[in-house]
XYZ file of C-alpha atoms in Angstrom:
739
model
C 30.840 -183.045 78.323
C 33.808 -185.390 78.532
C 33.268 -189.152 78.375
C 36.105 -189.829 80.866
C 35.319 -188.423 84.310
C 35.754 -188.986 88.049
C 32.589 -190.136 89.834
C 32.504 -188.839 93.429
C 31.649 -191.410 96.115
C 32.043 -189.318 99.259
C 33.747 -186.093 100.306
C 34.864 -184.130 103.357
C 35.888 -180.503 103.916
C 38.031 -179.417 106.856
C 37.114 -175.678 106.721
C 40.724 -174.568 107.228
C 41.352 -170.812 107.051
C 44.738 -171.101 105.310
C 45.064 -172.317 101.724
C 48.416 -174.081 102.278
C 47.648 -176.151 105.371
C 48.257 -179.576 103.825
C 50.856 -181.380 101.734
C 51.429 -184.877 100.378
C 52.887 -186.009 103.750
C 49.755 -184.851 105.618
C 47.735 -187.781 104.273
C 47.703 -191.461 105.237
C 45.160 -194.258 104.604
C 45.099 -197.277 106.957
C 42.940 -199.310 109.340
C 44.132 -197.186 112.249
C 41.453 -198.394 114.712
C 42.323 -202.071 113.945
C 38.754 -202.807 112.898
C 38.259 -206.568 112.310
C 36.467 -205.759 109.046
C 39.613 -204.076 107.717
C 37.806 -200.828 106.820
C 40.329 -198.138 105.968
C 40.302 -194.702 107.582
C 41.769 -191.427 106.335
C 44.314 -189.807 108.673
C 44.750 -186.107 107.959
C 47.225 -183.832 109.742
C 47.449 -180.101 109.117
C 50.143 -177.489 109.636
C 47.843 -175.846 112.188
C 48.242 -178.907 114.442
C 44.825 -180.524 113.920
C 44.675 -184.308 113.538
C 41.520 -185.746 111.984
C 40.378 -189.342 111.487
C 37.762 -189.673 108.736
C 35.887 -192.812 107.654
C 33.887 -193.860 104.628
C 30.168 -193.286 105.348
C 29.319 -196.389 103.282
C 31.023 -198.584 105.885
C 28.273 -197.736 108.399
C 24.858 -199.306 108.615
C 23.182 -200.088 105.309
C 20.707 -197.472 104.174
C 18.730 -196.651 101.082
C 21.303 -194.034 100.053
C 24.315 -196.352 100.223
C 25.161 -195.902 96.555
C 24.668 -192.127 96.545
C 27.219 -189.389 97.197
C 27.604 -188.739 100.925
C 29.740 -186.718 103.333
C 32.653 -188.387 105.138
C 32.258 -189.222 108.829
C 34.631 -187.333 111.137
C 35.473 -189.950 113.765
C 37.853 -187.844 115.840
C 39.552 -184.453 115.820
C 42.426 -183.480 118.135
C 44.686 -180.459 118.389
C 48.240 -181.630 119.071
C 49.659 -178.194 119.826
C 52.290 -177.934 117.064
C 52.349 -178.239 113.253
C 52.070 -181.748 111.827
C 54.724 -182.400 109.175
C 54.235 -186.115 108.479
C 51.864 -188.924 109.489
C 52.527 -192.671 109.127
C 50.929 -195.903 110.354
C 52.873 -198.996 111.473
C 53.782 -201.361 114.293
C 55.547 -198.936 116.640
C 54.861 -200.541 120.057
C 56.913 -203.506 121.189
C 54.954 -206.690 121.904
C 51.813 -205.366 120.198
C 50.355 -206.582 116.919
C 48.120 -203.552 116.465
C 48.695 -200.560 114.200
C 49.638 -197.230 115.740
C 50.046 -193.708 114.430
C 53.380 -191.855 114.216
C 53.101 -188.062 114.011
C 56.129 -185.919 113.184
C 56.307 -182.377 114.560
C 59.119 -179.835 114.030
C 60.691 -180.612 117.428
C 59.308 -184.014 118.424
C 58.089 -187.397 117.173
C 55.025 -188.862 118.872
C 53.394 -192.290 118.660
C 49.662 -192.425 119.349
C 47.155 -195.190 119.864
C 43.691 -194.902 118.359
C 41.020 -196.962 120.101
C 37.315 -197.379 119.615
C 35.136 -197.329 122.728
C 31.658 -198.838 122.388
C 28.962 -196.323 123.224
C 26.428 -196.830 125.990
C 23.725 -194.680 124.375
C 22.197 -194.272 120.946
C 24.806 -191.708 119.857
C 27.183 -194.531 118.863
C 30.814 -195.303 119.574
C 33.520 -192.987 120.871
C 37.086 -192.729 119.611
C 40.080 -191.890 121.747
C 43.643 -190.911 120.821
C 46.287 -191.675 123.448
C 49.923 -190.577 123.408
C 51.978 -193.746 124.028
C 55.447 -192.212 123.885
C 57.357 -189.423 122.177
C 60.925 -188.498 121.253
C 62.217 -184.958 121.631
C 64.253 -183.946 118.578
C 67.384 -181.824 118.866
C 67.130 -180.611 115.270
C 64.256 -179.297 113.212
C 62.572 -182.180 111.398
C 61.588 -182.265 107.733
C 60.119 -185.710 106.979
C 60.408 -189.358 107.994
C 60.108 -192.930 106.760
C 59.238 -196.199 108.528
C 60.074 -199.849 108.070
C 61.734 -202.916 109.598
C 65.260 -201.457 109.532
C 67.898 -204.207 109.818
C 65.358 -206.848 110.831
C 65.649 -209.249 107.889
C 66.240 -212.791 109.138
C 68.221 -215.434 107.212
C 66.400 -218.500 105.860
C 66.396 -221.811 107.617
C 69.286 -224.147 106.970
C 68.973 -225.992 103.680
C 66.388 -223.662 102.239
C 68.760 -221.611 100.130
C 72.093 -219.925 99.807
C 71.271 -217.230 102.329
C 71.388 -214.299 99.826
C 68.996 -211.394 99.575
C 66.433 -213.396 97.606
C 65.813 -215.649 100.612
C 65.858 -212.898 103.265
C 62.506 -211.969 104.841
C 61.672 -208.952 107.004
C 60.325 -209.458 110.505
C 56.631 -208.748 110.892
C 54.787 -206.561 113.440
C 57.807 -204.397 114.199
C 58.563 -201.086 112.517
C 61.265 -198.526 113.241
C 61.325 -194.821 112.382
C 63.884 -192.632 110.600
C 63.557 -188.835 110.868
C 65.356 -186.544 108.407
C 66.163 -183.070 109.717
C 66.744 -179.843 107.841
C 70.532 -180.068 108.278
C 70.794 -183.536 106.708
C 70.794 -185.667 109.882
C 69.092 -189.080 109.840
C 67.890 -190.016 113.342
C 66.892 -193.663 113.854
C 64.432 -194.772 116.531
C 63.823 -198.439 117.384
C 60.304 -197.867 118.627
C 60.641 -196.423 122.176
C 64.461 -196.257 122.087
C 66.718 -193.834 120.211
C 69.291 -195.820 118.181
C 71.745 -193.502 116.413
C 72.011 -190.566 113.996
C 74.044 -190.064 110.840
C 74.796 -187.161 108.465
C 74.263 -187.488 104.736
C 77.330 -186.523 102.652
C 77.366 -183.371 100.494
C 74.059 -182.198 101.941
C 72.381 -178.869 101.035
C 68.657 -179.282 101.674
C 66.482 -182.347 102.436
C 64.527 -184.409 99.952
C 62.134 -187.384 99.976
C 63.349 -190.644 101.540
C 62.001 -194.231 101.491
C 63.100 -197.591 102.937
C 63.412 -200.723 100.773
C 62.826 -203.905 102.801
C 64.409 -207.269 101.962
C 67.632 -205.475 100.968
C 67.743 -203.106 103.981
C 68.459 -199.910 102.013
C 67.325 -196.302 102.001
C 66.705 -194.312 98.826
C 66.755 -190.519 98.888
C 67.096 -187.603 96.453
C 69.813 -185.032 97.113
C 69.934 -181.309 96.403
C 71.903 -182.042 93.190
C 68.847 -183.978 91.935
C 70.541 -187.355 92.255
C 68.895 -190.591 93.388
C 71.154 -192.216 96.000
C 70.907 -195.565 97.800
C 72.476 -196.233 101.239
C 72.499 -199.604 103.000
C 71.292 -199.653 106.586
C 74.388 -201.608 107.601
C 76.577 -198.850 106.116
C 74.682 -196.188 108.054
C 74.953 -198.179 111.275
C 78.700 -198.843 110.895
C 79.582 -195.269 109.933
C 80.218 -193.096 113.010
C 80.170 -189.314 113.142
C 81.735 -186.974 115.638
C 78.516 -185.742 117.174
C 80.365 -183.116 119.219
C 81.545 -181.035 116.270
C 79.031 -182.296 113.663
C 81.148 -181.734 110.563
C 81.863 -184.036 107.680
C 85.665 -183.489 107.950
C 85.774 -184.799 111.529
C 83.841 -188.018 110.932
C 85.262 -191.123 112.574
C 84.974 -194.668 111.271
C 83.893 -195.875 107.851
C 83.142 -193.106 105.364
C 79.482 -192.939 104.324
C 79.204 -193.676 100.587
C 76.106 -194.625 98.555
C 75.731 -198.033 96.912
C 74.603 -196.468 93.640
C 73.755 -193.003 92.286
C 71.449 -191.977 89.406
C 70.827 -188.451 88.112
C 67.216 -187.413 87.459
C 68.038 -183.845 86.341
C 64.950 -182.136 87.807
C 63.440 -181.345 91.172
C 61.238 -184.225 92.439
C 57.590 -183.796 93.367
C 56.086 -185.318 96.465
C 57.432 -188.588 97.860
C 59.252 -191.561 96.351
C 56.898 -194.440 95.535
C 58.305 -197.934 96.213
C 56.552 -200.859 94.489
C 57.312 -204.437 95.596
C 56.320 -207.519 93.639
C 54.188 -209.765 95.926
C 55.905 -212.971 94.756
C 59.391 -211.817 93.739
C 60.528 -209.770 96.731
C 63.786 -208.604 95.196
C 61.861 -207.045 92.276
C 61.664 -203.411 93.440
C 60.386 -200.532 91.343
C 61.140 -196.968 92.366
C 58.783 -194.401 90.784
C 59.699 -190.687 90.785
C 57.861 -187.773 89.184
C 59.417 -184.379 88.444
C 57.791 -181.341 86.860
C 58.065 -182.774 83.340
C 59.370 -186.365 83.674
C 58.178 -189.721 85.012
C 60.958 -192.167 86.005
C 60.902 -195.839 86.963
C 64.081 -197.406 88.401
C 64.870 -200.897 89.628
C 66.134 -201.649 93.130
C 69.694 -201.641 91.802
C 69.449 -198.158 90.244
C 68.801 -199.298 86.669
C 66.486 -197.050 84.653
C 63.580 -199.207 83.469
C 61.688 -196.530 81.538
C 61.137 -192.763 81.392
C 58.137 -190.750 80.202
C 58.180 -187.049 79.268
C 54.976 -185.355 80.446
C 53.159 -182.768 78.333
C 52.093 -180.791 81.409
C 53.476 -179.528 84.709
C 52.809 -182.118 87.417
C 51.955 -181.303 91.066
C 51.586 -184.672 92.840
C 51.284 -188.387 92.068
C 50.846 -191.901 93.424
C 51.822 -195.285 91.998
C 50.928 -198.958 92.590
C 51.001 -202.416 90.971
C 47.799 -203.807 89.487
C 46.692 -207.437 89.461
C 48.919 -208.097 86.440
C 51.908 -206.610 88.327
C 52.049 -203.634 85.956
C 53.073 -200.198 87.181
C 50.089 -197.816 87.316
C 50.870 -194.143 87.966
C 48.291 -191.430 88.696
C 49.618 -187.906 88.022
C 47.832 -184.577 88.600
C 48.571 -181.523 86.453
C 49.143 -178.098 87.983
C 47.377 -175.927 85.397
C 44.285 -173.832 86.144
C 42.150 -176.414 84.329
C 43.637 -179.253 86.387
C 43.369 -182.811 85.111
C 44.197 -186.307 86.361
C 46.243 -188.591 84.090
C 46.592 -192.349 84.632
C 49.514 -194.168 82.979
C 50.157 -197.884 82.557
C 53.913 -197.730 82.282
C 54.449 -195.042 79.664
C 51.009 -195.392 78.006
C 48.224 -192.959 78.886
C 45.068 -194.915 79.757
C 42.710 -192.361 81.318
C 42.350 -188.611 81.760
C 39.709 -186.693 83.687
C 39.142 -183.140 84.884
C 39.826 -182.374 88.544
C 37.386 -180.488 90.803
C 40.226 -178.512 92.473
C 43.993 -178.131 92.659
C 45.567 -181.109 94.405
C 48.075 -181.269 97.248
C 48.132 -185.080 97.498
C 46.763 -188.317 95.976
C 46.316 -191.759 97.503
C 44.467 -195.027 96.915
C 41.632 -196.159 99.153
C 39.174 -199.027 99.327
C 35.569 -198.084 98.568
C 33.088 -200.420 100.259
C 35.971 -202.887 100.818
C 36.736 -202.887 97.084
C 40.113 -201.485 95.909
C 40.028 -198.881 93.200
C 39.082 -195.629 94.901
C 41.173 -192.482 94.368
C 41.530 -190.078 97.302
C 42.101 -186.440 96.303
C 43.373 -183.844 98.812
C 43.392 -180.082 98.240
C 45.586 -177.488 99.931
C 42.549 -176.297 101.957
C 41.887 -179.791 103.311
C 39.004 -180.807 101.060
C 38.861 -184.573 100.439
C 37.102 -186.237 97.525
C 36.993 -190.023 97.146
C 36.234 -190.849 93.531
C 36.210 -193.747 91.128
C 36.829 -193.779 87.399
C 33.598 -193.578 85.449
C 31.947 -192.230 82.335
C 29.076 -189.898 81.578
C 27.870 -190.828 78.119
C 25.805 -188.288 76.274
C 22.129 -189.173 75.940
C 21.619 -186.855 72.975
C 20.978 -188.611 69.684
C 21.447 -186.494 66.591
C 18.379 -186.544 64.338
C 18.851 -188.046 60.900
C 19.696 -185.643 58.121
C 16.837 -185.222 55.677
C 18.380 -184.651 52.298
C 16.111 -182.927 49.800
C 16.575 -181.342 46.422
C 16.714 -177.562 46.155
C 13.702 -175.877 44.564
C 15.288 -172.999 42.655
C 11.937 -171.607 41.411
C 10.557 -171.334 44.955
C 13.817 -169.728 46.160
C 13.610 -167.127 43.362
C 10.001 -166.251 44.252
C 10.933 -165.869 47.946
C 13.871 -163.595 47.025
C 11.641 -161.347 44.909
C 9.100 -161.090 47.745
C 11.801 -160.084 50.247
C 13.154 -157.440 47.893
C 9.644 -155.990 47.566
C 9.230 -155.830 51.357
C 12.596 -154.083 51.751
C 11.830 -151.498 49.072
C 8.448 -150.697 50.644
C 9.983 -150.288 54.106
C 12.487 -147.726 52.801
C 16.188 -147.370 53.454
C 17.165 -148.511 56.960
C 20.866 -147.719 56.890
C 22.571 -145.525 59.435
C 21.807 -141.914 58.564
C 22.598 -138.523 60.046
C 19.330 -136.745 60.679
C 18.990 -133.025 61.408
C 15.477 -133.550 62.710
C 16.583 -135.808 65.520
C 15.833 -134.693 69.042
C 19.304 -135.410 70.476
C 22.178 -132.972 70.973
C 25.713 -133.382 72.308
C 28.165 -130.753 73.577
C 31.745 -130.735 74.851
C 32.717 -128.198 77.503
C 36.226 -127.764 78.927
C 36.115 -127.075 82.649
C 39.681 -127.200 83.980
C 43.082 -128.778 83.895
C 45.454 -130.779 86.063
C 48.941 -132.261 85.901
C 49.232 -136.046 85.413
C 52.039 -138.574 85.027
C 51.917 -140.787 81.915
C 53.323 -144.136 83.090
C 53.871 -145.615 79.599
C 56.275 -142.863 78.493
C 57.284 -141.283 81.828
C 55.990 -137.879 80.715
C 54.600 -135.225 83.023
C 51.772 -133.688 81.022
C 48.778 -131.402 81.422
C 45.384 -133.113 81.305
C 42.368 -131.118 80.154
C 39.116 -131.981 81.957
C 36.076 -131.937 79.681
C 32.392 -132.700 80.242
C 30.350 -134.498 77.573
C 26.748 -133.234 77.808
C 23.961 -135.153 76.053
C 20.444 -133.713 75.844
C 17.603 -136.002 74.673
C 14.137 -134.581 74.156
C 12.761 -138.076 73.499
C 13.807 -141.496 74.727
C 16.658 -143.072 72.758
C 18.160 -146.532 73.144
C 21.649 -148.083 73.019
C 23.529 -144.785 73.110
C 27.266 -145.024 72.441
C 29.722 -142.097 72.287
C 33.110 -142.275 70.546
C 35.821 -139.582 70.606
C 38.628 -139.377 68.031
C 41.756 -137.255 68.512
C 45.039 -136.848 66.665
C 48.083 -138.732 67.897
C 49.633 -138.281 70.478
C 46.638 -136.659 72.186
C 44.650 -139.327 74.018
C 41.207 -139.414 75.543
C 40.722 -141.237 78.860
C 37.456 -142.798 77.582
C 37.510 -142.930 73.783
C 34.402 -145.126 73.642
C 31.572 -145.170 76.195
C 28.374 -147.225 76.113
C 25.598 -145.389 77.982
C 22.454 -147.371 77.134
C 18.984 -145.863 77.211
C 18.662 -142.087 77.869
C 15.813 -139.691 78.328
C 16.534 -136.114 79.431
C 20.127 -135.126 80.277
C 23.240 -137.200 80.797
C 26.740 -135.894 81.595
C 30.073 -137.614 82.110
C 33.679 -136.385 82.344
C 36.719 -137.308 80.256
C 40.338 -136.154 80.149
C 42.488 -135.170 77.163
C 46.271 -135.443 77.554
C 49.366 -135.967 75.355
C 50.753 -139.497 75.468
C 54.268 -138.603 74.294
C 56.360 -135.650 73.075
C 55.418 -135.932 69.384
C 53.767 -132.991 67.595
C 50.109 -133.647 66.664
C 48.816 -132.893 63.188
C 46.026 -130.714 64.611
C 44.295 -129.853 67.875
C 40.770 -130.821 66.928
C 38.675 -133.716 68.179
C 35.656 -135.413 66.686
C 32.726 -136.691 68.772
C 30.260 -139.235 67.349
C 27.027 -140.296 69.023
C 25.182 -143.445 67.887
C 21.701 -144.369 69.076
C 18.532 -146.234 68.143
C 15.120 -144.635 67.989
C 11.922 -146.200 69.325
C 11.394 -147.738 65.860
C 14.852 -149.411 66.108
C 16.169 -147.082 63.394
C 19.889 -146.358 63.791
C 21.035 -142.703 63.814
C 24.240 -140.888 64.513
C 25.329 -137.335 65.323
C 28.781 -136.089 64.436
C 30.438 -133.088 66.062
C 33.575 -131.925 64.264
C 35.959 -129.025 64.761
C 35.978 -129.123 68.570
C 39.159 -127.233 69.368
C 41.521 -128.470 72.082
C 43.470 -125.569 73.675
C 47.102 -125.111 72.699
C 48.382 -125.155 76.283
C 47.787 -128.928 76.464
C 51.008 -129.487 74.468
C 52.923 -126.266 75.124
C 53.789 -123.765 77.801
C 54.758 -120.086 77.928
C 58.412 -119.051 77.870
C 59.629 -115.815 79.467
C 62.695 -115.728 77.202
C 61.960 -114.622 73.630
C 63.743 -116.758 71.031
C 64.327 -114.653 67.871
C 66.382 -117.325 66.066
C 64.755 -119.899 63.801
C 65.478 -121.698 60.545
C 61.853 -121.616 59.385
C 60.286 -118.148 59.170
C 56.968 -117.003 57.774
C 55.757 -113.392 57.510
C 52.073 -112.664 56.851
C 49.741 -109.690 57.011
C 46.129 -109.295 58.087
C 43.661 -106.562 57.271
C 43.075 -105.752 60.928
C 44.991 -103.601 63.432
C 47.718 -105.188 65.529
C 46.699 -106.916 68.756
C 48.203 -107.318 72.183
C 49.501 -110.934 72.018
C 49.445 -111.378 75.791
C 45.748 -110.515 75.820
C 45.119 -112.825 72.850
C 46.795 -115.757 74.673
C 45.290 -115.055 78.084
C 44.927 -118.806 78.804
C 48.730 -119.055 79.255
C 50.651 -117.977 82.333
C 52.883 -115.091 81.223
C 55.332 -113.089 83.259
C 54.227 -109.624 84.273
C 57.075 -108.146 82.209
C 56.251 -110.123 79.054
C 56.510 -108.170 75.764
C 52.990 -107.972 74.237
C 54.476 -107.988 70.699
C 56.857 -110.979 71.097
C 55.771 -114.325 72.598
C 57.575 -117.690 72.669
C 55.989 -121.106 73.206
C 57.824 -124.293 74.225
C 56.243 -127.558 72.997
C 56.429 -130.914 74.771
C 59.400 -132.047 72.689
C 61.399 -128.877 73.439
C 60.703 -127.051 70.135
C 60.397 -123.261 70.501
C 57.947 -121.221 68.408
C 57.959 -117.414 68.466
C 55.225 -115.006 67.280
C 56.347 -111.413 66.643
C 54.082 -108.485 65.792
C 55.626 -105.740 63.642
C 55.620 -102.282 65.202
C 56.696 -100.352 62.072
C 54.552 -101.546 59.199
C 51.280 -101.436 61.122
C 48.364 -99.132 60.389
C 44.881 -98.728 61.720
C 43.536 -101.122 59.071
C 46.458 -103.565 58.629
C 49.155 -105.317 60.619
C 52.026 -107.695 59.960
C 53.211 -110.717 61.975
C 56.094 -113.175 61.814
C 56.180 -116.719 63.154
C 59.468 -118.643 63.316
C 60.874 -121.892 64.660
C 63.425 -124.606 63.890
C 60.618 -127.071 63.058
C 58.127 -126.673 60.233
C 55.591 -128.968 61.961
C 55.538 -126.813 65.076
C 55.069 -123.636 62.955
C 52.008 -125.181 61.341
C 50.404 -126.007 64.682
C 50.955 -122.607 66.322
C 50.081 -120.669 63.126
C 46.777 -122.469 62.782
C 45.924 -121.752 66.424
C 46.907 -118.090 65.987
C 44.685 -117.655 62.920
C 41.773 -119.343 64.711
C 42.108 -116.902 67.580
C 42.171 -113.933 65.160
C 39.127 -115.343 63.361
C 37.182 -115.590 66.637
C 38.327 -112.056 67.518
C 37.294 -110.391 64.250
C 34.659 -112.818 63.011
C 31.725 -110.674 64.129
C 32.857 -107.480 62.362
C 31.308 -106.386 59.093
C 34.518 -106.387 57.069
C 35.877 -109.816 56.175
C 39.012 -111.095 57.854
C 41.782 -111.670 55.250
C 45.350 -112.985 55.425
C 48.015 -112.243 52.795
C 51.700 -113.077 52.239
C 53.573 -109.891 51.299
C 56.525 -110.510 48.979
C 55.363 -114.040 48.066
C 52.715 -113.289 45.453
C 54.335 -115.534 42.797
C 55.923 -118.225 44.998
C 55.111 -120.533 47.871
C 57.066 -119.814 51.076
C 58.895 -122.566 52.976
C 58.618 -124.908 49.985
C 62.144 -126.289 50.408
C 61.565 -126.949 54.109
C 58.340 -128.759 53.229
C 60.122 -131.038 50.750
C 62.828 -131.657 53.354
C 60.208 -132.857 55.825
C 58.815 -135.228 53.168
C 62.280 -136.658 52.441
C 62.897 -137.201 56.157
C 59.566 -138.969 56.526
C 60.291 -141.245 53.557
C 63.683 -142.090 55.064
C 62.025 -143.098 58.349
C 59.481 -145.232 56.516
C 62.189 -147.053 54.543
C 64.168 -147.640 57.711
C 61.035 -149.021 59.368
C 60.421 -151.472 56.497
C 64.056 -152.589 56.627
C 63.858 -153.200 60.384
C 60.614 -155.183 59.975
C 62.217 -157.397 57.322
C 65.179 -157.940 59.629
C 62.880 -158.864 62.532
C 60.915 -161.274 60.319
C 64.097 -163.025 59.186
C 65.478 -163.327 62.705
C 62.120 -164.626 63.978
C 62.146 -167.353 61.313
C 65.708 -168.265 62.309
C 64.697 -168.382 65.995
C 61.724 -170.669 65.271
C 63.928 -173.030 63.262
C 66.421 -173.312 66.146
C 63.599 -173.898 68.631
C 62.184 -176.695 66.444
C 65.576 -178.392 66.307
C 65.946 -178.137 70.088
C 62.451 -179.533 70.603
C 63.255 -182.514 68.387
C 66.423 -183.177 70.402
C 64.569 -182.942 73.733
C 61.761 -185.259 72.604
C 64.162 -187.905 71.359
C 64.317 -190.892 73.729
C 68.050 -191.278 73.058
C 70.156 -188.482 74.495
C 71.908 -186.605 71.672
C 74.386 -183.701 71.826
C 72.970 -180.237 71.187
C 75.768 -179.411 68.674
C 75.967 -175.746 69.797
C 72.237 -175.176 69.270
C 72.005 -173.416 72.664
C 74.679 -170.937 71.507
C 72.729 -170.233 68.324
C 69.561 -169.758 70.395
C 71.216 -167.183 72.683
C 72.703 -165.314 69.719
C 69.373 -165.252 67.867
C 67.593 -163.890 70.940
C 70.151 -161.090 71.321
C 69.837 -160.153 67.635
C 66.041 -160.150 67.930
C 66.188 -157.816 70.949
C 68.580 -155.467 69.104
C 66.246 -155.286 66.110
C 63.248 -154.565 68.350
C 65.204 -151.804 70.106
C 66.042 -150.228 66.714
C 62.354 -150.342 65.780
C 61.358 -148.638 69.031
C 63.971 -145.907 68.569
C 62.830 -145.281 64.982
C 59.211 -144.912 66.151
C 60.267 -142.403 68.800
C 62.147 -140.333 66.213
C 59.060 -140.236 64.003
């Protein structure tokens, strides 16, 4: 449990179907109904066109649950017919001192009045939203800003020099500026359209804010630059509205007063902070994915903070000491809220959901509430609080160790263990559990990891339990590259029979060391005694890694001739599980393995007798000869195993020497060469990884430094190290494939 938390005061959920129905511009907090008490309401507009006015339930009549968590009161809900892009509150009606609501749609800008009608019955008051006027937009809108554009009045005579410090904005009169997707700024003086201007070098729109007292607009361009334009400059600059191109502009060219580069894409809106006593003291707060900036009204960078997380939204304000307080939300799965005083982190708390917007709100007419908005429209109003742990650790009772008592206890435990007998895992022949593997069919599959089209053998694992056994687990081990679809299966408690299917298939084109699999069954008896059953020598058919060839290959570097004390057999009949051509020679058969190696078995037709026969097996690979020879001898053993005379194999002409000894040593030398090459590649990868980490550390130090320093070609070294690392990894992969 964290000590720093957010304590919920009240909440509201809009039950929107879409998860991206709200953004930072969909939220506004103001006394929209002009309540004499000054109670703030939450104005929420969604992309589906719904406008909601929500109030704090604690502002209603006093009840016993006033300090408890409650649900927000939905005062009004209206469907405006088109998506709501931006909501703002200001003085938009001439001659009126009341607040009104400006709602920006893609093709129009509407101003609404929100009035409270006293109820005549016990159900309470009614709220009404009235459209006062609207402007039809010729271009698709993106966002807007409000303020007293160009309405600063000079001071009275003798009160000052008449500069910006003594200029004051007019009250109770706000204008609107709408930014379109093509970079057009359209200005509306309440009910009247004023003029429109194009921003220079425009690509796509960004956030925009108006700075009163100095009559300037601040926006962020597509090149991630902070630009400031005076309202007088925008009003004096004239564009050719007929052709709407920058080259045909007429009048004074539109140029910014100052430009600052922020280097990253901004998040949310631009926060403008104004000192209540020193009006020319502006602070412009901007948050990007990894940086927090604070500029002055003249474009001077006051401070910058590098964030240790990816931000999603933020809000900023001045506290009672006129210090900049910034609330930033992180965008990770375990979202958190971070509160900074300047560049110092003062508070951090876990968020209940991912945020789409943050704002401040008064809670019971006391400032300090934090309004959290999710993309689904859920609203939580919280305050900063703590949840101290009530657990008190008991005192540690230190005592001396009694070695004599510990020795007596150890001897007693040893006696109990010896009387109980050995409880280790044993293989018991008297157990009442049996396991079998039966192959039932085959199918063709596609191995996605290697892109190999292979044959999968379908097998059924049959378990027979004559008594109840517990915690049964079956494991299957095969030789690489043969894989099992379920190498380990936990079954649980069994009584009676239990069957399940698995598949055996080759994972790549390598030659396995053998075609046998091992099945182990672990279980616990009723007395909780562990047992296991091991089934070895389960033969996987040869056709899982090879196929029949209709063309007999009589050439091979590795040849082995052997004799058996049984008459010669029809090889086609012996290998009846393969698909042979009808004209296949029964004395000469050729197999093609997955890797393309060909192995041929030839039966001699001259040196055969009724009690003896001779065979030859040949191939270009010694490993493939071993695999096919072992399968051939197993088939002969199963064929003649039931006869009275013993089945014997001899090597004629090799009584005093070992055949294929040179080829065997050659295979060993090749394997050693591959192993040495693998060790060399691993050392190379380790060295290049150390070099890459050193370059990354140097770059991290440069990026964390507050003073901007040149990279001194570190980015070139980083790219070169990455390429060398990829080359080494490719060599390692190729070496593994060759093995």
